[in-house]
């Protein structure tokens, strides 16, 4: 019996090693294609064939490395949920545009899940590092950024409103962590809304159409 268990374990470890090597090869190939301009970040994040790579640190670091000032898409065409466009402008408190800043966004799915199997991966830090729907991009000369995604859902069995996490890195010594919320969210009322405003989260309403929602956020850094 012990030998059988050892054999099964050995087969499992062998299979995991093969999968890891295959993933490494895929990421290396994608890195080369990004470097040469043969493929875009949107093409990669929007391709279901690469969805199993999204939780891997090397894959996420690759997306981060090639971030630039462009509109990206962070969902596949078949992703469940209402497609939306997010636009943002980042300024300093004195109104100066923050250009060439790194923007990291991540969110839940239409089910309120960060991963394919549950609402949270490894609690909050796991969500931050491994959320399936994520993207990196940079602000342009006027502090603008934009990305296509789907409307997230609030966590299951929770009263927290739907939100998109946004982290801004200006330089080694300054940045910002906040959330993008939605005016139409029925959960965004009463004390929850008051807390969101107190925490300096950003709330926007749809200024597009019912079929093509657009949410615009004007974000101010804290230094």
Tab-separated table of C-alpha atoms in Angstrom:
chain	number	residue	atom	x	y	z
A	1	UNK	CA	0.000	0.000	0.000
A	2	UNK	CA	2.819	2.397	0.895
A	3	UNK	CA	4.606	1.687	-2.388
A	4	UNK	CA	1.388	2.385	-4.285
A	5	UNK	CA	0.972	5.741	-2.512
A	6	UNK	CA	4.607	6.622	-3.226
A	7	UNK	CA	4.100	5.743	-6.886
A	8	UNK	CA	0.960	7.882	-7.131
A	9	UNK	CA	2.721	10.784	-5.408
A	10	UNK	CA	5.672	10.464	-7.774
A	11	UNK	CA	3.341	10.543	-10.787
A	12	UNK	CA	1.586	13.608	-9.380
A	13	UNK	CA	4.852	15.467	-8.805
A	14	UNK	CA	6.074	14.517	-12.267
A	15	UNK	CA	2.876	15.838	-13.844
A	16	UNK	CA	3.132	19.082	-11.840
A	17	UNK	CA	6.711	19.529	-13.000
A	18	UNK	CA	5.694	19.048	-16.632
A	19	UNK	CA	2.905	21.619	-16.237
A	20	UNK	CA	5.286	24.099	-14.602
A	21	UNK	CA	7.815	23.699	-17.406
A	22	UNK	CA	5.079	24.172	-20.011
A	23	UNK	CA	3.876	27.346	-18.272
A	24	UNK	CA	7.433	28.687	-18.098
A	25	UNK	CA	7.835	28.104	-21.824
A	26	UNK	CA	4.550	29.874	-22.595
A	27	UNK	CA	5.500	32.894	-20.483
A	28	UNK	CA	8.952	33.054	-22.076
A	29	UNK	CA	7.412	32.960	-25.543
A	30	UNK	CA	4.895	35.682	-24.660
A	31	UNK	CA	7.673	37.828	-23.200
A	32	UNK	CA	9.595	37.616	-26.474
A	33	UNK	CA	6.485	38.496	-28.484
A	34	UNK	CA	5.742	41.499	-26.279
A	35	UNK	CA	9.335	42.645	-26.525
A	36	UNK	CA	9.220	42.539	-30.334
A	37	UNK	CA	5.761	44.129	-30.541
A	38	UNK	CA	4.196	41.063	-32.159
A	39	UNK	CA	1.485	40.850	-29.512
A	40	UNK	CA	-0.231	43.246	-27.115
A	41	UNK	CA	-1.091	43.063	-23.439
A	42	UNK	CA	-4.795	43.179	-24.352
A	43	UNK	CA	-4.378	40.226	-26.702
A	44	UNK	CA	-2.745	38.192	-23.949
A	45	UNK	CA	-5.142	39.115	-21.121
A	46	UNK	CA	-8.101	38.642	-23.459
A	47	UNK	CA	-7.088	35.171	-24.648
A	48	UNK	CA	-8.790	32.267	-22.802
A	49	UNK	CA	-5.819	30.047	-23.666
A	50	UNK	CA	-3.653	31.982	-21.200
A	51	UNK	CA	-6.185	32.291	-18.380
A	52	UNK	CA	-4.497	29.534	-16.372
A	53	UNK	CA	-1.363	31.693	-16.241
A	54	UNK	CA	-3.009	34.727	-14.635
A	55	UNK	CA	-2.346	33.702	-11.036
A	56	UNK	CA	1.356	33.041	-11.654
A	57	UNK	CA	3.819	35.648	-10.411
A	58	UNK	CA	6.136	35.457	-13.478
A	59	UNK	CA	3.163	36.056	-15.774
A	60	UNK	CA	1.979	39.065	-13.773
A	61	UNK	CA	5.489	40.499	-13.628
A	62	UNK	CA	5.705	40.168	-17.402
A	63	UNK	CA	2.466	42.126	-17.881
A	64	UNK	CA	3.788	44.757	-15.474
A	65	UNK	CA	7.119	45.023	-17.305
A	66	UNK	CA	5.474	45.938	-20.598
A	67	UNK	CA	2.857	48.326	-19.191
A	68	UNK	CA	2.505	51.552	-21.155
A	69	UNK	CA	0.080	54.399	-21.733
A	70	UNK	CA	-2.628	52.682	-23.754
A	71	UNK	CA	-6.196	51.474	-23.375
A	72	UNK	CA	-6.088	47.812	-22.434
A	73	UNK	CA	-8.700	45.065	-22.167
A	74	UNK	CA	-8.439	42.775	-19.139
A	75	UNK	CA	-11.265	40.327	-19.916
A	76	UNK	CA	-11.893	37.733	-22.601
A	77	UNK	CA	-14.724	38.251	-25.121
A	78	UNK	CA	-16.658	35.464	-23.414
A	79	UNK	CA	-16.242	36.739	-19.849
A	80	UNK	CA	-19.615	36.760	-18.077
A	81	UNK	CA	-20.942	40.172	-17.066
A	82	UNK	CA	-21.719	43.628	-18.460
A	83	UNK	CA	-18.817	45.013	-20.454
A	84	UNK	CA	-17.777	48.486	-19.263
A	85	UNK	CA	-15.114	51.082	-20.052
A	86	UNK	CA	-13.223	52.751	-17.216
A	87	UNK	CA	-11.492	56.088	-17.751
A	88	UNK	CA	-9.487	57.909	-15.148
A	89	UNK	CA	-7.414	61.019	-14.684
A	90	UNK	CA	-4.824	61.300	-11.951
A	91	UNK	CA	-3.717	64.697	-10.658
A	92	UNK	CA	-1.734	65.992	-7.707
A	93	UNK	CA	-3.563	68.064	-5.054
A	94	UNK	CA	-2.494	71.244	-6.878
A	95	UNK	CA	-3.984	69.988	-10.153
A	96	UNK	CA	-0.837	68.838	-11.928
A	97	UNK	CA	-1.337	65.732	-14.112
A	98	UNK	CA	0.568	62.659	-12.950
A	99	UNK	CA	2.183	61.263	-16.085
A	100	UNK	CA	3.930	57.936	-16.673
A	101	UNK	CA	2.640	56.501	-13.383
A	102	UNK	CA	2.091	52.750	-13.106
A	103	UNK	CA	-1.552	51.769	-12.567
A	104	UNK	CA	-2.422	48.297	-11.295
A	105	UNK	CA	-6.080	47.234	-11.281
A	106	UNK	CA	-7.717	44.015	-10.145
A	107	UNK	CA	-11.282	42.967	-9.438
A	108	UNK	CA	-13.847	40.242	-8.904
A	109	UNK	CA	-15.793	38.492	-11.625
A	110	UNK	CA	-19.522	38.664	-12.307
A	111	UNK	CA	-19.864	36.108	-9.485
A	112	UNK	CA	-17.995	38.248	-6.975
A	113	UNK	CA	-15.004	35.912	-7.115
A	114	UNK	CA	-11.330	36.814	-7.493
A	115	UNK	CA	-10.359	33.331	-8.597
A	116	UNK	CA	-12.124	30.630	-10.598
A	117	UNK	CA	-12.965	28.664	-7.474
A	118	UNK	CA	-13.961	31.144	-4.774
A	119	UNK	CA	-14.421	34.709	-3.631
A	120	UNK	CA	-10.954	34.914	-2.130
A	121	UNK	CA	-7.701	33.152	-2.977
A	122	UNK	CA	-5.644	33.528	0.173
A	123	UNK	CA	-7.548	36.322	1.895
A	124	UNK	CA	-6.789	39.903	0.901
A	125	UNK	CA	-3.097	39.579	0.032
A	126	UNK	CA	-3.846	36.561	-2.109
A	127	UNK	CA	-6.472	38.543	-3.980
A	128	UNK	CA	-3.983	41.303	-4.628
A	129	UNK	CA	-1.332	38.975	-5.975
A	130	UNK	CA	-3.428	36.390	-7.784
A	131	UNK	CA	-6.777	37.895	-8.869
A	132	UNK	CA	-7.746	36.438	-12.234
A	133	UNK	CA	-8.987	39.744	-13.685
A	134	UNK	CA	-6.140	42.244	-13.508
A	135	UNK	CA	-4.044	44.591	-15.578
A	136	UNK	CA	-1.122	46.999	-15.575
A	137	UNK	CA	-0.962	50.206	-17.587
A	138	UNK	CA	0.524	53.687	-17.355
A	139	UNK	CA	-0.883	57.188	-17.358
A	140	UNK	CA	-0.278	59.377	-20.395
A	141	UNK	CA	1.161	62.916	-20.460
A	142	UNK	CA	-2.163	64.294	-19.186
A	143	UNK	CA	-2.496	61.781	-16.351
A	144	UNK	CA	-5.145	59.749	-18.174
A	145	UNK	CA	-5.635	55.981	-18.252
A	146	UNK	CA	-8.391	53.672	-19.495
A	147	UNK	CA	-9.260	49.990	-19.650
A	148	UNK	CA	-12.073	47.700	-20.776
A	149	UNK	CA	-13.447	45.200	-18.297
A	150	UNK	CA	-16.735	43.868	-16.917
A	151	UNK	CA	-18.838	45.209	-14.069
A	152	UNK	CA	-17.594	43.407	-10.938
A	153	UNK	CA	-19.915	42.018	-8.299
A	154	UNK	CA	-19.707	42.460	-4.557
A	155	UNK	CA	-18.530	39.518	-2.502
A	156	UNK	CA	-21.080	36.720	-1.983
A	157	UNK	CA	-22.765	36.703	1.436
A	158	UNK	CA	-21.524	40.231	2.065
A	159	UNK	CA	-22.911	43.757	2.076
A	160	UNK	CA	-19.772	45.276	0.537
A	161	UNK	CA	-20.404	47.041	-2.783
A	162	UNK	CA	-18.826	46.083	-6.089
A	163	UNK	CA	-15.433	47.680	-6.608
A	164	UNK	CA	-12.247	47.679	-8.629
A	165	UNK	CA	-8.999	47.916	-6.699
A	166	UNK	CA	-6.566	50.493	-8.048
A	167	UNK	CA	-2.954	50.908	-6.994
A	168	UNK	CA	-0.893	53.788	-8.317
A	169	UNK	CA	2.905	53.835	-8.235
A	170	UNK	CA	4.442	57.228	-9.005
A	171	UNK	CA	7.983	56.520	-7.845
A	172	UNK	CA	9.730	54.498	-5.153
A	173	UNK	CA	8.530	56.840	-2.418
A	174	UNK	CA	4.967	57.677	-3.410
A	175	UNK	CA	1.820	55.932	-4.536
A	176	UNK	CA	-1.858	55.453	-3.819
A	177	UNK	CA	-4.202	52.583	-3.044
A	178	UNK	CA	-7.921	53.110	-3.538
A	179	UNK	CA	-11.142	51.602	-4.900
A	180	UNK	CA	-13.402	52.530	-7.803
A	181	UNK	CA	-17.097	52.222	-6.913
A	182	UNK	CA	-20.336	52.516	-8.889
A	183	UNK	CA	-23.175	54.944	-8.161
A	184	UNK	CA	-25.874	52.507	-9.292
A	185	UNK	CA	-24.774	49.759	-6.903
A	186	UNK	CA	-27.707	49.023	-4.546
A	187	UNK	CA	-25.227	48.129	-1.792
A	188	UNK	CA	-23.643	51.583	-1.909
A	189	UNK	CA	-26.017	53.235	0.541
A	190	UNK	CA	-26.176	54.420	4.160
A	191	UNK	CA	-23.141	53.820	6.367
A	192	UNK	CA	-21.383	51.831	3.631
A	193	UNK	CA	-21.476	54.842	1.322
A	194	UNK	CA	-20.394	57.125	4.144
A	195	UNK	CA	-17.461	54.856	4.929
A	196	UNK	CA	-16.446	54.763	1.263
A	197	UNK	CA	-16.392	58.557	1.096
A	198	UNK	CA	-14.504	58.748	4.393
A	199	UNK	CA	-11.915	56.284	3.084
A	200	UNK	CA	-11.518	58.460	-0.015
A	201	UNK	CA	-12.730	55.856	-2.462
A	202	UNK	CA	-14.039	57.126	-5.793
A	203	UNK	CA	-17.651	56.836	-6.951
A	204	UNK	CA	-18.810	57.316	-10.546
A	205	UNK	CA	-22.062	56.870	-12.444
A	206	UNK	CA	-22.565	55.608	-15.976
A	207	UNK	CA	-22.070	58.483	-18.421
A	208	UNK	CA	-22.220	56.221	-21.446
A	209	UNK	CA	-25.218	54.189	-22.607
A	210	UNK	CA	-27.007	51.125	-21.285
A	211	UNK	CA	-25.252	48.980	-23.889
A	212	UNK	CA	-21.865	50.661	-23.590
A	213	UNK	CA	-21.413	51.913	-20.017
A	214	UNK	CA	-18.649	54.419	-19.319
A	215	UNK	CA	-17.383	55.304	-15.851
A	216	UNK	CA	-15.044	58.260	-15.418
A	217	UNK	CA	-12.971	58.820	-12.274
A	218	UNK	CA	-10.956	61.893	-11.316
A	219	UNK	CA	-8.360	60.763	-8.812
A	220	UNK	CA	-6.186	63.004	-6.657
A	221	UNK	CA	-2.947	61.829	-5.093
A	222	UNK	CA	-2.381	62.475	-1.423
A	223	UNK	CA	0.996	64.145	-1.689
